[in-house]
Coordinates of C-alpha atoms in Angstrom, one line a residue:
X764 CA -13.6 -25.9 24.1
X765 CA -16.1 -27.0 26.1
X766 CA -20.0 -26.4 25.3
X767 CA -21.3 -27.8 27.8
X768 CA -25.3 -26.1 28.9
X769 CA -24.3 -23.8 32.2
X770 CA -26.5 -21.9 33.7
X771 CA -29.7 -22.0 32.0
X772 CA -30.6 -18.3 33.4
X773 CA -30.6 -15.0 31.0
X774 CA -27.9 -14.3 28.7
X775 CA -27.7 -10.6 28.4
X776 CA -25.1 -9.3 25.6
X777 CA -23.6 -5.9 25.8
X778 CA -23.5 -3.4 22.9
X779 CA -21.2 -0.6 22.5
X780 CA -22.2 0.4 19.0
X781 CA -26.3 0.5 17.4
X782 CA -24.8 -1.1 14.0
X783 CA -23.4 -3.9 13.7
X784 CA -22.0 -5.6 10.1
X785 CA -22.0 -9.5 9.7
X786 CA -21.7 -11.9 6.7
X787 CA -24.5 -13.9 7.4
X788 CA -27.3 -13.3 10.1
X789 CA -29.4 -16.2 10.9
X790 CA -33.1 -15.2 12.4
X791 CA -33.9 -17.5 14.9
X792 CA -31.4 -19.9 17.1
X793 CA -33.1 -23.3 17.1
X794 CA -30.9 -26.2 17.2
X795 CA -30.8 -26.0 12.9
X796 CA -29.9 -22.4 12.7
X797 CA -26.7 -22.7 15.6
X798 CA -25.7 -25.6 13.6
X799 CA -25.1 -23.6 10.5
X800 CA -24.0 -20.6 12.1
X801 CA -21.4 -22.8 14.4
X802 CA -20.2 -24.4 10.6
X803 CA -20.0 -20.8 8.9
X804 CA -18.5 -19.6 11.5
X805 CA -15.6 -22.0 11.6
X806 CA -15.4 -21.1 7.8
X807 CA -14.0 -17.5 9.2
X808 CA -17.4 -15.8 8.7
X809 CA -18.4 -13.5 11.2
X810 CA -22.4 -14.6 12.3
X811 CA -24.6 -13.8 14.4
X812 CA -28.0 -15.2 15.6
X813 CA -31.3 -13.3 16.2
X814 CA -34.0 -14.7 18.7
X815 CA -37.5 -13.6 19.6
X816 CA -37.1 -15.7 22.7
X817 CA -34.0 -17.3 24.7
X818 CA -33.0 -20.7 25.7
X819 CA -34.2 -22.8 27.3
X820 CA -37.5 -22.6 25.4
X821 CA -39.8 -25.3 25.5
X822 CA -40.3 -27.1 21.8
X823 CA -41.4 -30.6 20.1
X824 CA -40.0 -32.2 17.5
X825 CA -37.6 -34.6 19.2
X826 CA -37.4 -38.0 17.6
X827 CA -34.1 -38.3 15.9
X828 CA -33.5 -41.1 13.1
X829 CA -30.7 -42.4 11.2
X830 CA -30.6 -40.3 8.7
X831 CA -30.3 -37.4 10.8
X832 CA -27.4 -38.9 12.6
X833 CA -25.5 -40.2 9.4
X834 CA -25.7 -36.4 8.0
X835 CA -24.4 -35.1 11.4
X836 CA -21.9 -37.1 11.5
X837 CA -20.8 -36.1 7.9
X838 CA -21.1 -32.1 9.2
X839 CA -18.9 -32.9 11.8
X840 CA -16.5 -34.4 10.1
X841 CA -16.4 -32.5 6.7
X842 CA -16.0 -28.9 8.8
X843 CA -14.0 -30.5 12.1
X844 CA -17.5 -30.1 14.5
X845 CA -14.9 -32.9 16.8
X846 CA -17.3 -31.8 19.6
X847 CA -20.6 -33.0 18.4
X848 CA -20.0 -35.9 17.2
X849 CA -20.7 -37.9 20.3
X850 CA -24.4 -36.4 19.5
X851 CA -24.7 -38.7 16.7
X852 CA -24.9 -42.0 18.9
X853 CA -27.0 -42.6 22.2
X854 CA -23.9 -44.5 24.0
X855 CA -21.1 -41.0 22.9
X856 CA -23.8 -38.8 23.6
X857 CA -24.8 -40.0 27.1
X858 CA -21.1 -40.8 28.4
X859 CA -19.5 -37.1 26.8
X860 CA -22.6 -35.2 27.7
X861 CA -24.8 -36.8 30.5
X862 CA -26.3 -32.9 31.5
X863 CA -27.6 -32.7 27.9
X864 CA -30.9 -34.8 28.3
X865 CA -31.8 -37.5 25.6
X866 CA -33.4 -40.9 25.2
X867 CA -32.4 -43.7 24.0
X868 CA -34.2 -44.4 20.3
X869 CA -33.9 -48.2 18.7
X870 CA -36.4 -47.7 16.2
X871 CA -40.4 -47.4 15.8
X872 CA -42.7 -49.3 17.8
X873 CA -46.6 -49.3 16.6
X874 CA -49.6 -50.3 18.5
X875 CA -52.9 -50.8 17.5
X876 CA -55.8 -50.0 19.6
X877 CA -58.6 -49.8 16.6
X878 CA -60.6 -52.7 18.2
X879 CA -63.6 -50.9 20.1
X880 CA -60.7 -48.0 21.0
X881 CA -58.4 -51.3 22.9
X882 CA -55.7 -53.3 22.8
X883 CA -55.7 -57.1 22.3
X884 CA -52.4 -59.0 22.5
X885 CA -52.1 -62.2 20.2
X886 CA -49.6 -64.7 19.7
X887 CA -48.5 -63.6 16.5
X888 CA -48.0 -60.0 17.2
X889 CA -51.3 -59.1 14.9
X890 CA -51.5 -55.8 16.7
X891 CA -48.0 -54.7 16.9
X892 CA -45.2 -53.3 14.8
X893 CA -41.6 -53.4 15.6
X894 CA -38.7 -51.7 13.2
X895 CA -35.7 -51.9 13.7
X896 CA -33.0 -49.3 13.3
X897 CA -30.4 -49.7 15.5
X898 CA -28.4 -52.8 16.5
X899 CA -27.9 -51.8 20.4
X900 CA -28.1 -49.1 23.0
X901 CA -24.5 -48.2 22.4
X902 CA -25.1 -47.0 19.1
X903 CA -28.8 -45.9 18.9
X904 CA -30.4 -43.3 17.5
X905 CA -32.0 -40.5 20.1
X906 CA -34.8 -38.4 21.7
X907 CA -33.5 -35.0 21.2
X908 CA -34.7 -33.3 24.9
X909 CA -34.7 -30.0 22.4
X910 CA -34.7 -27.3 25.5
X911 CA -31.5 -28.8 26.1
X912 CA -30.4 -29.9 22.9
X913 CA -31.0 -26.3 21.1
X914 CA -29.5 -24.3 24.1
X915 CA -26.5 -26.7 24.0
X916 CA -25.9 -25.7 20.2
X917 CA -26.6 -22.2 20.4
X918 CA -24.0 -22.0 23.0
X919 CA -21.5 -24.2 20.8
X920 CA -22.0 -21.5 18.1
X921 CA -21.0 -18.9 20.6
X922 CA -17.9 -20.8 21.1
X923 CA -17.2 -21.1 18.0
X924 CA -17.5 -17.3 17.0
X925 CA -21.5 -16.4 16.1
X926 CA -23.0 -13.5 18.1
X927 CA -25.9 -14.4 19.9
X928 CA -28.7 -11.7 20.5
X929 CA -31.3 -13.1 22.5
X930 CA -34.9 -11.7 23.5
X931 CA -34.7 -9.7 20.2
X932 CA -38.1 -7.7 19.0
X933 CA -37.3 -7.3 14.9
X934 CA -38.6 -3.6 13.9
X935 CA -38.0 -3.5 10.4
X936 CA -36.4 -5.6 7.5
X937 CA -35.3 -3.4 4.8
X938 CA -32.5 -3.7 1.8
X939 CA -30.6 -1.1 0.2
X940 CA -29.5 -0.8 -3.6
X941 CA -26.4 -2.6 -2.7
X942 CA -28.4 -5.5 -2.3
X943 CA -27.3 -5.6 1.9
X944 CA -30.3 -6.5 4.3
X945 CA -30.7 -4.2 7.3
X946 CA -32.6 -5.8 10.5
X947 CA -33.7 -3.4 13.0
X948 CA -33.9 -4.4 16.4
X949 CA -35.2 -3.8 19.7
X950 CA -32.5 -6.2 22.1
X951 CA -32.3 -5.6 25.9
X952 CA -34.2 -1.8 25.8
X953 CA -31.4 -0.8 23.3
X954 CA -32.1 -0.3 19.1
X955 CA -29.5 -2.0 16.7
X956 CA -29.1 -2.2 12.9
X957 CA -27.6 -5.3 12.1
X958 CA -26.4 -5.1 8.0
X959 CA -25.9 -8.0 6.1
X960 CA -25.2 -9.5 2.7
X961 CA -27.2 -12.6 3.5
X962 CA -29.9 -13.4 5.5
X963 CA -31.4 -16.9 6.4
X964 CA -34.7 -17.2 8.0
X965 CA -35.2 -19.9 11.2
X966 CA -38.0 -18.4 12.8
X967 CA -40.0 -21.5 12.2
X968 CA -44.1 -20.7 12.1
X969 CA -43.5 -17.1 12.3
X970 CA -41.4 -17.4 9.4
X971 CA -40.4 -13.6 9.4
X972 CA -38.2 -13.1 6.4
X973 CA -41.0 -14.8 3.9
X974 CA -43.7 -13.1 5.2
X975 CA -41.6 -10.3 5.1
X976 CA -40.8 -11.0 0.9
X977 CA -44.4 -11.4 0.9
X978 CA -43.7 -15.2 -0.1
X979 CA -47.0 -17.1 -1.1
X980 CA -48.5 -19.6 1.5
X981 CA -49.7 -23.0 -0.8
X982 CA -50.2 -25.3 2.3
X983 CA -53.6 -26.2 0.5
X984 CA -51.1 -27.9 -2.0
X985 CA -50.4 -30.3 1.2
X986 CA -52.6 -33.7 1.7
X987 CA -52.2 -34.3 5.3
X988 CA -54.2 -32.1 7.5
X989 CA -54.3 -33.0 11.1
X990 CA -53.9 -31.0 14.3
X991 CA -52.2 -32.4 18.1
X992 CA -52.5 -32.0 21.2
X993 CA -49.3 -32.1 23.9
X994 CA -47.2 -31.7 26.2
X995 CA -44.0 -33.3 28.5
X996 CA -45.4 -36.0 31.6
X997 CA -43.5 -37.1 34.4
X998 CA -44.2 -40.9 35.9
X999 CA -45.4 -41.9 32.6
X1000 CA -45.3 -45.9 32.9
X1001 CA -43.2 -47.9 30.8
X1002 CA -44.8 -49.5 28.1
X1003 CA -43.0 -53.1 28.6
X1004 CA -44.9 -53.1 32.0
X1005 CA -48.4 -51.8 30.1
X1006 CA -48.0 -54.2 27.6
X1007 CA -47.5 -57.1 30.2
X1008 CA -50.4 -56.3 31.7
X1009 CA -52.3 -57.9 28.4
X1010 CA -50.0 -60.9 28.8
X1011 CA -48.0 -59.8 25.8
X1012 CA -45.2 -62.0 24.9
X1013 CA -42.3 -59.6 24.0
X1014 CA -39.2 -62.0 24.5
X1015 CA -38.9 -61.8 20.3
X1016 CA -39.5 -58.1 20.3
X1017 CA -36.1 -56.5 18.5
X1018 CA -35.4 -54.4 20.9
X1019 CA -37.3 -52.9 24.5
X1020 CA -40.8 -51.7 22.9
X1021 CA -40.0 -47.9 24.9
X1022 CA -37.0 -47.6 23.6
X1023 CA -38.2 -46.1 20.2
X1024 CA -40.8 -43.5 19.2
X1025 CA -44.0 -45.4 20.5
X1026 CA -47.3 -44.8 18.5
X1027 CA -50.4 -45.7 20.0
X1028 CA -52.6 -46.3 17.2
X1029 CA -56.7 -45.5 16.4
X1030 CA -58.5 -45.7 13.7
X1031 CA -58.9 -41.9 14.0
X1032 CA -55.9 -40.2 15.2
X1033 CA -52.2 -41.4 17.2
X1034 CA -50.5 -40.9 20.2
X1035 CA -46.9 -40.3 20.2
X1036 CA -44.8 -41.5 23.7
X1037 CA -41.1 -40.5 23.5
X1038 CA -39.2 -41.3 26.7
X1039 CA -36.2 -39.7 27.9
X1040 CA -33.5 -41.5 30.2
X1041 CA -34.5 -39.9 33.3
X1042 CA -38.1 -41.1 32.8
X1043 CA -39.7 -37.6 31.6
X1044 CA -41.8 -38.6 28.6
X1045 CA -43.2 -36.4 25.8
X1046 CA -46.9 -37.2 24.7
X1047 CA -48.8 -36.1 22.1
X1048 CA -52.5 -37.2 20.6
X1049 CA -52.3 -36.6 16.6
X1050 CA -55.7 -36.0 14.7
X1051 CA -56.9 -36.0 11.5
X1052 CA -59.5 -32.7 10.9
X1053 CA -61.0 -31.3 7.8
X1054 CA -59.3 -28.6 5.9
X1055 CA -60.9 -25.8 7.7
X1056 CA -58.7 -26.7 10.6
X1057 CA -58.3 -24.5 14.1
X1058 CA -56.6 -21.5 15.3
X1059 CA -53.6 -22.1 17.4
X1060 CA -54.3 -22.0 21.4
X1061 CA -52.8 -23.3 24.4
X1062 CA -55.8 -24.9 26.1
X1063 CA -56.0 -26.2 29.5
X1064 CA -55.3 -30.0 30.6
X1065 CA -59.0 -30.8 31.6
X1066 CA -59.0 -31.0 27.6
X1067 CA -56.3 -33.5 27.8
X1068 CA -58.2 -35.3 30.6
X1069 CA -61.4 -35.6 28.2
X1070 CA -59.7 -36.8 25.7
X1071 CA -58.3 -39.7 27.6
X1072 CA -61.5 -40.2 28.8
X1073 CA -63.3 -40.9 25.2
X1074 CA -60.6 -43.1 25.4
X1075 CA -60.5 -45.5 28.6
X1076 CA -56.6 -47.2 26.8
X1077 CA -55.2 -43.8 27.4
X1078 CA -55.5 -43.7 31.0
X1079 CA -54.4 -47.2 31.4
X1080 CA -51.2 -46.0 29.4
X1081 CA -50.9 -42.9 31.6
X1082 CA -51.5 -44.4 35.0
X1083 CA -50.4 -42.0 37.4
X1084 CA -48.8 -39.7 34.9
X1085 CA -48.5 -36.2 35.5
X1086 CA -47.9 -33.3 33.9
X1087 CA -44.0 -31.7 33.6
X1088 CA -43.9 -28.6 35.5
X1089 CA -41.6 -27.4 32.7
X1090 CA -43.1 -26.6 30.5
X1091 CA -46.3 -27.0 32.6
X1092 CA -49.2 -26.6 30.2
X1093 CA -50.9 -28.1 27.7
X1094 CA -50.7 -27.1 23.8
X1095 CA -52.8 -27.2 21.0
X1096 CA -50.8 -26.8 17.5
X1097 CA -54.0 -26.0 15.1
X1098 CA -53.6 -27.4 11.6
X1099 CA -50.2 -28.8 12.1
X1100 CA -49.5 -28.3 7.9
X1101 CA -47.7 -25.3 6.2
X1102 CA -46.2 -24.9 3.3
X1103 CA -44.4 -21.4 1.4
X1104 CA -43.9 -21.7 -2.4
X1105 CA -40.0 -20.7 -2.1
X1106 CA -37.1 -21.3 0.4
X1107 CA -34.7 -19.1 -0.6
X1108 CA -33.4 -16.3 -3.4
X1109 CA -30.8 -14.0 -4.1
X1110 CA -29.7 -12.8 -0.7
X1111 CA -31.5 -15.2 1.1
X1112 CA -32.9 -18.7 2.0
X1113 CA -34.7 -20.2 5.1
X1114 CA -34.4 -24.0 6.8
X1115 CA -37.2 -26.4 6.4
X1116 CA -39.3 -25.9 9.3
X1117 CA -39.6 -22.4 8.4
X1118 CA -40.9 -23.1 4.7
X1119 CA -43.0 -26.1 5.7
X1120 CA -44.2 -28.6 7.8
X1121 CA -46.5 -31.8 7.3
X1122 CA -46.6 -34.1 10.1
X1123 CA -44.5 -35.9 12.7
X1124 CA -46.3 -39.2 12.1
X1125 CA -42.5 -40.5 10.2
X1126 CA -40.2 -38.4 12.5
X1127 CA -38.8 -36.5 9.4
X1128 CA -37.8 -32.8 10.9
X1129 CA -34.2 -33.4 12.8
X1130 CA -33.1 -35.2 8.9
X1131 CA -34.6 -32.7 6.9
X1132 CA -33.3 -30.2 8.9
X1133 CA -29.6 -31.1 9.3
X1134 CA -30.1 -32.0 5.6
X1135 CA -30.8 -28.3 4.3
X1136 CA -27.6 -27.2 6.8
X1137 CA -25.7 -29.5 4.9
X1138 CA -26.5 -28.1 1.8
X1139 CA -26.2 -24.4 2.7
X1140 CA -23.3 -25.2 4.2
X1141 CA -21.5 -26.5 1.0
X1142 CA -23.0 -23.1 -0.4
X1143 CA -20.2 -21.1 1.7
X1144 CA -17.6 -23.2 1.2
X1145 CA -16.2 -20.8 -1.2
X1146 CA -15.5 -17.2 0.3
X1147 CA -18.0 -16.1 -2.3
X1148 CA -21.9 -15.8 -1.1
X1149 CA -24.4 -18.4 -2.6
X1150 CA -25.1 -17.8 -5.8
X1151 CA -29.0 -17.3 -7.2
X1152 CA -28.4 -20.2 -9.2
X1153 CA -27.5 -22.9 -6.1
X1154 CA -30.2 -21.2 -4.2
X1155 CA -33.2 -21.6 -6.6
X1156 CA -32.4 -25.3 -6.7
X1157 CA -31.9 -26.0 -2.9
X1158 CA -35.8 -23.8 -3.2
X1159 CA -36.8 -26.5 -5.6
X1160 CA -35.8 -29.6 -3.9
X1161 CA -36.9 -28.3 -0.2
X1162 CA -40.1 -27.8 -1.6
X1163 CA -40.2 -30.7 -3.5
X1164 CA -39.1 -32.9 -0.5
X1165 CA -41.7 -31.4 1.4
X1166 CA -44.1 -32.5 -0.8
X1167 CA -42.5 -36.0 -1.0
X1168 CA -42.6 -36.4 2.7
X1169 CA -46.4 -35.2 2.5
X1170 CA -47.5 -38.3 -0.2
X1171 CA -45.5 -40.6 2.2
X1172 CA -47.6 -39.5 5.4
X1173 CA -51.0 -38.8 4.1
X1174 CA -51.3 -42.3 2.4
X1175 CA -50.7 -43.9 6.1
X1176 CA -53.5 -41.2 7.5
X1177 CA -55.9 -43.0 3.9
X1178 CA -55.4 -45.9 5.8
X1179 CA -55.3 -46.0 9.3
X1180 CA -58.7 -47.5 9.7
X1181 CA -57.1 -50.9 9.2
X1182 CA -53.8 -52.0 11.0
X1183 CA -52.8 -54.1 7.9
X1184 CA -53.1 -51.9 5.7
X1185 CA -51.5 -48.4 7.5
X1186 CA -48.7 -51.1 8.3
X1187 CA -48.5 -51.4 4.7
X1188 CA -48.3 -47.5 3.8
X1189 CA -45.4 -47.2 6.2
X1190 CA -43.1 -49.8 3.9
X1191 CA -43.5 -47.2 1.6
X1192 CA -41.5 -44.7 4.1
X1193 CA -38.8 -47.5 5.5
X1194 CA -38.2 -48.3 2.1
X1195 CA -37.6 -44.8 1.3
X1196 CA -34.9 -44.6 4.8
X1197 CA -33.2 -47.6 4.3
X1198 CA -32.2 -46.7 0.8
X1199 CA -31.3 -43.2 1.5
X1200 CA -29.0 -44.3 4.1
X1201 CA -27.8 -47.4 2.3
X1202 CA -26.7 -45.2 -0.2
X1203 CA -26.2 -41.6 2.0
X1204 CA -22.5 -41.0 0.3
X1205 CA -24.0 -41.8 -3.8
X1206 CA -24.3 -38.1 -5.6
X1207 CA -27.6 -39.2 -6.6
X1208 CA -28.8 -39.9 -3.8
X1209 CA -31.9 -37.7 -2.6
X1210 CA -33.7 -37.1 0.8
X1211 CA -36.1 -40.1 1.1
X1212 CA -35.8 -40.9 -2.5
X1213 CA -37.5 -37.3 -3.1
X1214 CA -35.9 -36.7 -6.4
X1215 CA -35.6 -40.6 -7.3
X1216 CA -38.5 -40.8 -10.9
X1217 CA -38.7 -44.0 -10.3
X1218 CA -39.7 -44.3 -6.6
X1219 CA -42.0 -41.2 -7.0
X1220 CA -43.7 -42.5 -9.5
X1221 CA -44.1 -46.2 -7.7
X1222 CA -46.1 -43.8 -5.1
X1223 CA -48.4 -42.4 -7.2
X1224 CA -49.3 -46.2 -8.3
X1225 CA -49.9 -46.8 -4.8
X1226 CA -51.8 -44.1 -4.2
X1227 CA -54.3 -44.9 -7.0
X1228 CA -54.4 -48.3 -5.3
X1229 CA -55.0 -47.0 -1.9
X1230 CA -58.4 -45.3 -3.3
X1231 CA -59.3 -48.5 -5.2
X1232 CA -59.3 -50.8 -2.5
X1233 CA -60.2 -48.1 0.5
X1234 CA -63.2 -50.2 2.2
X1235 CA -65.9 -48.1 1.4
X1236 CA -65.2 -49.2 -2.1
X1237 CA -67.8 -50.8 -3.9
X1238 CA -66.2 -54.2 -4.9
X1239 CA -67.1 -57.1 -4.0
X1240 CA -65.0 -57.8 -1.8
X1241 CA -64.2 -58.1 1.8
X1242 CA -62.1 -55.8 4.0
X1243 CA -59.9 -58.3 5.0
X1244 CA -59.4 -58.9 1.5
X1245 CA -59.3 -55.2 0.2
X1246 CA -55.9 -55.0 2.4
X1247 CA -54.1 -57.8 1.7
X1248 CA -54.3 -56.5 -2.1
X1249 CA -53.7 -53.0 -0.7
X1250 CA -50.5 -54.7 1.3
X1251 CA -49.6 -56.7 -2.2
X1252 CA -49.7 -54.1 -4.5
X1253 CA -47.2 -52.3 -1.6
X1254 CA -44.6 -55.3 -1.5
X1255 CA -44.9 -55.0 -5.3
X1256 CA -44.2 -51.0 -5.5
X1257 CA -41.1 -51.1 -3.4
X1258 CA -39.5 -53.8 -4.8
X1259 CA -36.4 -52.3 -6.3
X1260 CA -36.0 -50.2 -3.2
X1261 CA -36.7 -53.0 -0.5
X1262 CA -33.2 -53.9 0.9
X1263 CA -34.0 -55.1 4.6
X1264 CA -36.9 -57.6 3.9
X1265 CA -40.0 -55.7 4.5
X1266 CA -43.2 -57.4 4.2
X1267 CA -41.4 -60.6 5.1
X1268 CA -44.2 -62.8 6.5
X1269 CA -41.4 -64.9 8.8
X1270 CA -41.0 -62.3 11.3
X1271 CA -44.8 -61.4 12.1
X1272 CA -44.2 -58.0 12.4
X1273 CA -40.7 -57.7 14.2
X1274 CA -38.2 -56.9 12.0
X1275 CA -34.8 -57.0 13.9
X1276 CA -32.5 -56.0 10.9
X1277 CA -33.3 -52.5 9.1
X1278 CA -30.3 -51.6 10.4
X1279 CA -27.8 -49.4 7.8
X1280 CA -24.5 -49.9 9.0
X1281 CA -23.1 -46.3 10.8
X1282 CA -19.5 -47.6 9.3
X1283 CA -20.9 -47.2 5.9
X1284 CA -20.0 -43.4 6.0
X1285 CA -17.2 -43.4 8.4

């Protein structure tokens, strides 16, 4: 077997009947969706995937961590995925699969450009923030390059059995008194009934199936509300050069500052710079807006260009970047926040990005993704569907951990007026990684500590003393002061869960070993 991208060019798939029966029909064929249809597949289950669109298909959402690389490793080895599992380290992936592009990803590097909208460099790395996750190159995390990535699993699902119908217009979703789900389509001019007992929905936004059940929309439920701006930028300078130009000393830096996920922070919004090995970068500019937020629209890049120009930093970080001809435009994503009250019920369930979404500010979406295949996965072990009772409680906890990752964002966005203290609300989140993958094989372990009483309760403490000491408070005290209690109280909260020596005040700001060990779950 070899599923390797080919031709990235139309994949047309010939019917000879205008019904079709499968076990399990996934709608949509991101790179979740062909996971899980690749896995059930190999279980003997005859699959097949649905798709509005074909590949490749230009999408975000490309920062991988280690958590999403300890949990696919574990799917490749529990269900004998031998052929993915070079995906789940920079130095595998890039030697097995050099077509499939990537980027090398160390950890998260943060800059702060809150000062008058700039950058000042100091000797003691005041205005940076360096976290480690990986010990080298070899075995670092990745960039997923997802046109690639998600055309390179769909096809491995192929491979390993699915059906794969492309370009595919759903008429009608309708099911019977025999409890089998009937999807009409319109695929390549032709009309076909696909009949199912099971149906999972990976449409993402469009989130067809729970529209469909007429599931109820509670995104006002969510804290964070922000919107972004982006695309993919050729020529994009590195930032080990940009930062040199400020006569930054880096020689104690963990790892190279670009090879991470690279936030460029202001006081009122972020931008994102993900670089891939052959140098094509993905940029995005993350705001915080009011609740009303926007209705989604491409817009054109002269927006882009006035953006960088409230902004002088930005174009000294561009330099002569251009934009990608691929996808070659500009988006705009609206109110980035969604949220449906259920994920799945008898029949039925749908994959995280589908039920919600907060905010890319913690790179959460490969994890929680592979996370929810893992779990519907060990649904069809046995030859038995899911039953309603292991599907109302992967509902609860997706829901729940959706909610979790929303506390753990929103309290950064409270405080991103002040580097120290926004530096502070992210302990709360590498406390929350480091023990989930410090203790990834424990039954009790939960996605970011989601379903941990103790840790979710140690937020809501901080989150009363995020609005206590927020600088408009009326204390008498002085900002500078207002965050280093904001930052104690922290260090204090995450105690129990601090295992790598965050807050240490020896390493100004460069912490070098976060690292879980990968042999942990070997």
């Amino acid at each position: 077997m070899s599923p390797v991208p080919r031709a990235f060019g139309r994949r047309i798939v010939t019917m000879s009947n205008i019904s079709e029966d499968y076990e399990v029909a996934l709608l949509g064929a991101g790179f979740g969706a062909s996971l899980l249809a690749a896995i059930l597949s190999k279980q003997g289950r005859r699959v097949c995937l649905i798709d509005s669109s074909r590949h490749p298909r230009f999408t975000i959402g490309e920062s991988s961590t280690p958590a999403a690389d300890f949990i696919l490793s574990d799917l490749c080895a529990r269900y004998e995925l031998k052929e993915l599992m070079p995906l789940t380290q920079y130095g595998s992936w890039r030697e097995k699969y050099p077509e499939v592009r990537c980027g090398c990803k160390r950890g998260f590097s943060y800059l702060w450009h809150g000062v008058g909208n700039e950058y000042r460099a100091t000797t003691d790395h005041e205005h940076e923030l360096l976290v480690a996750a990986n010990s080298s190159q070899q075995v670092a995390d990745t960039q997923w390059y997802r046109p690639h990535v998600d055309q390179f699993l769909c096809q491995y699902a192929q491979e390993c059995g699915s059906k794969y119908y492309s370009e595919s217009t759903i008429q009608e979703i309708s099911r019977g008194s025999n409890k089998s789900w009937t999807v009409g389509l319109n695929h390549i001019d032709q009309s076909l009934q696909i009949h199912t007992p099971f149906l999972i929905d990976a449409t993402g936004p469009a989130a067809v199936l729970l529209k469909h059940l007429q599931i109820e929309d509670i995104s006002n439920q969510l804290k964070t509300c922000t919107v972004a701006t982006y695309s993919h930028y050729e020529n994009v300078p590195l930032v080990t050069d940009w930062l040199q130009g400020y006569g930054n000393r880096q020689e104690d830096f963990p790892y190279p500052v670009d090879d991470a996920a690279v936030h460029h922070l202001f006081a009122d919004g972020w931008l994102w710079q993900l670089r891939f090995t052959d140098g094509l970068t993905s940029l995005g500019f993350v705001q915080p807006v009011s609740k009303s937020g926007r209705e989604n629209q491409d817009i054109p890049s002269g927006h882009w260009e006035k953006m960088i120009k409230r902004r002088p930093v930005l174009k000294s970080i561009l330099g002569d970047a251009r934009l990608a001809s691929f996808p070659g435009k500009v988006f705009h994503s609206g109110q980035l926040q969604r949220l449906y009250q259920q994920a799945a019920g008898d029949g039925w369930a749908a994959l995280p990005f589908t039920v919600g979404f907060v905010d890319p500010l913690h790179s959460t979406g490969i994890a929680h993704t592979l996370s929810a295949v893992q779990k519907l996965a060990q649904g069809f072990e046995s030859r038995a569907m899911p039953q309603l009772e292991f599907l109302m409680s992967y509902s609860d906890q997706l829901i729940h951990e959706l909610i979790h990752v929303d506390r753990l964002v929103s309290l950064c966005y409270e405080n991103l007026s002040s580097f120290n203290r926004f530096s502070a609300a992210t302990m709360l989140y590498f406390a929350a990684a480091t023990t989930f993958e410090k203790q990834f094989h424990s039954t009790e372990n939960s996605f970011l500590c989601a379903e941990n009483q103790d840790f979710v309760e140690r937020i809501s403490r901080v989150e009363i003393l995020s609005q206590q000491t927020a600088s408009q408070s009326t204390a008498p005290a002085t900002d500078e002061e207002l965050a280093e209690l904001f930052s104690m109280g922290v260090q204090e909260a995450i105690q129990p869960f601090n295992h790598v020596g965050l807050f240490s005040p020896q390493i100004q700001n460069m912490y070098h070993h976060t690292i879980a060990q990968k042999s942990a779950h070997d």
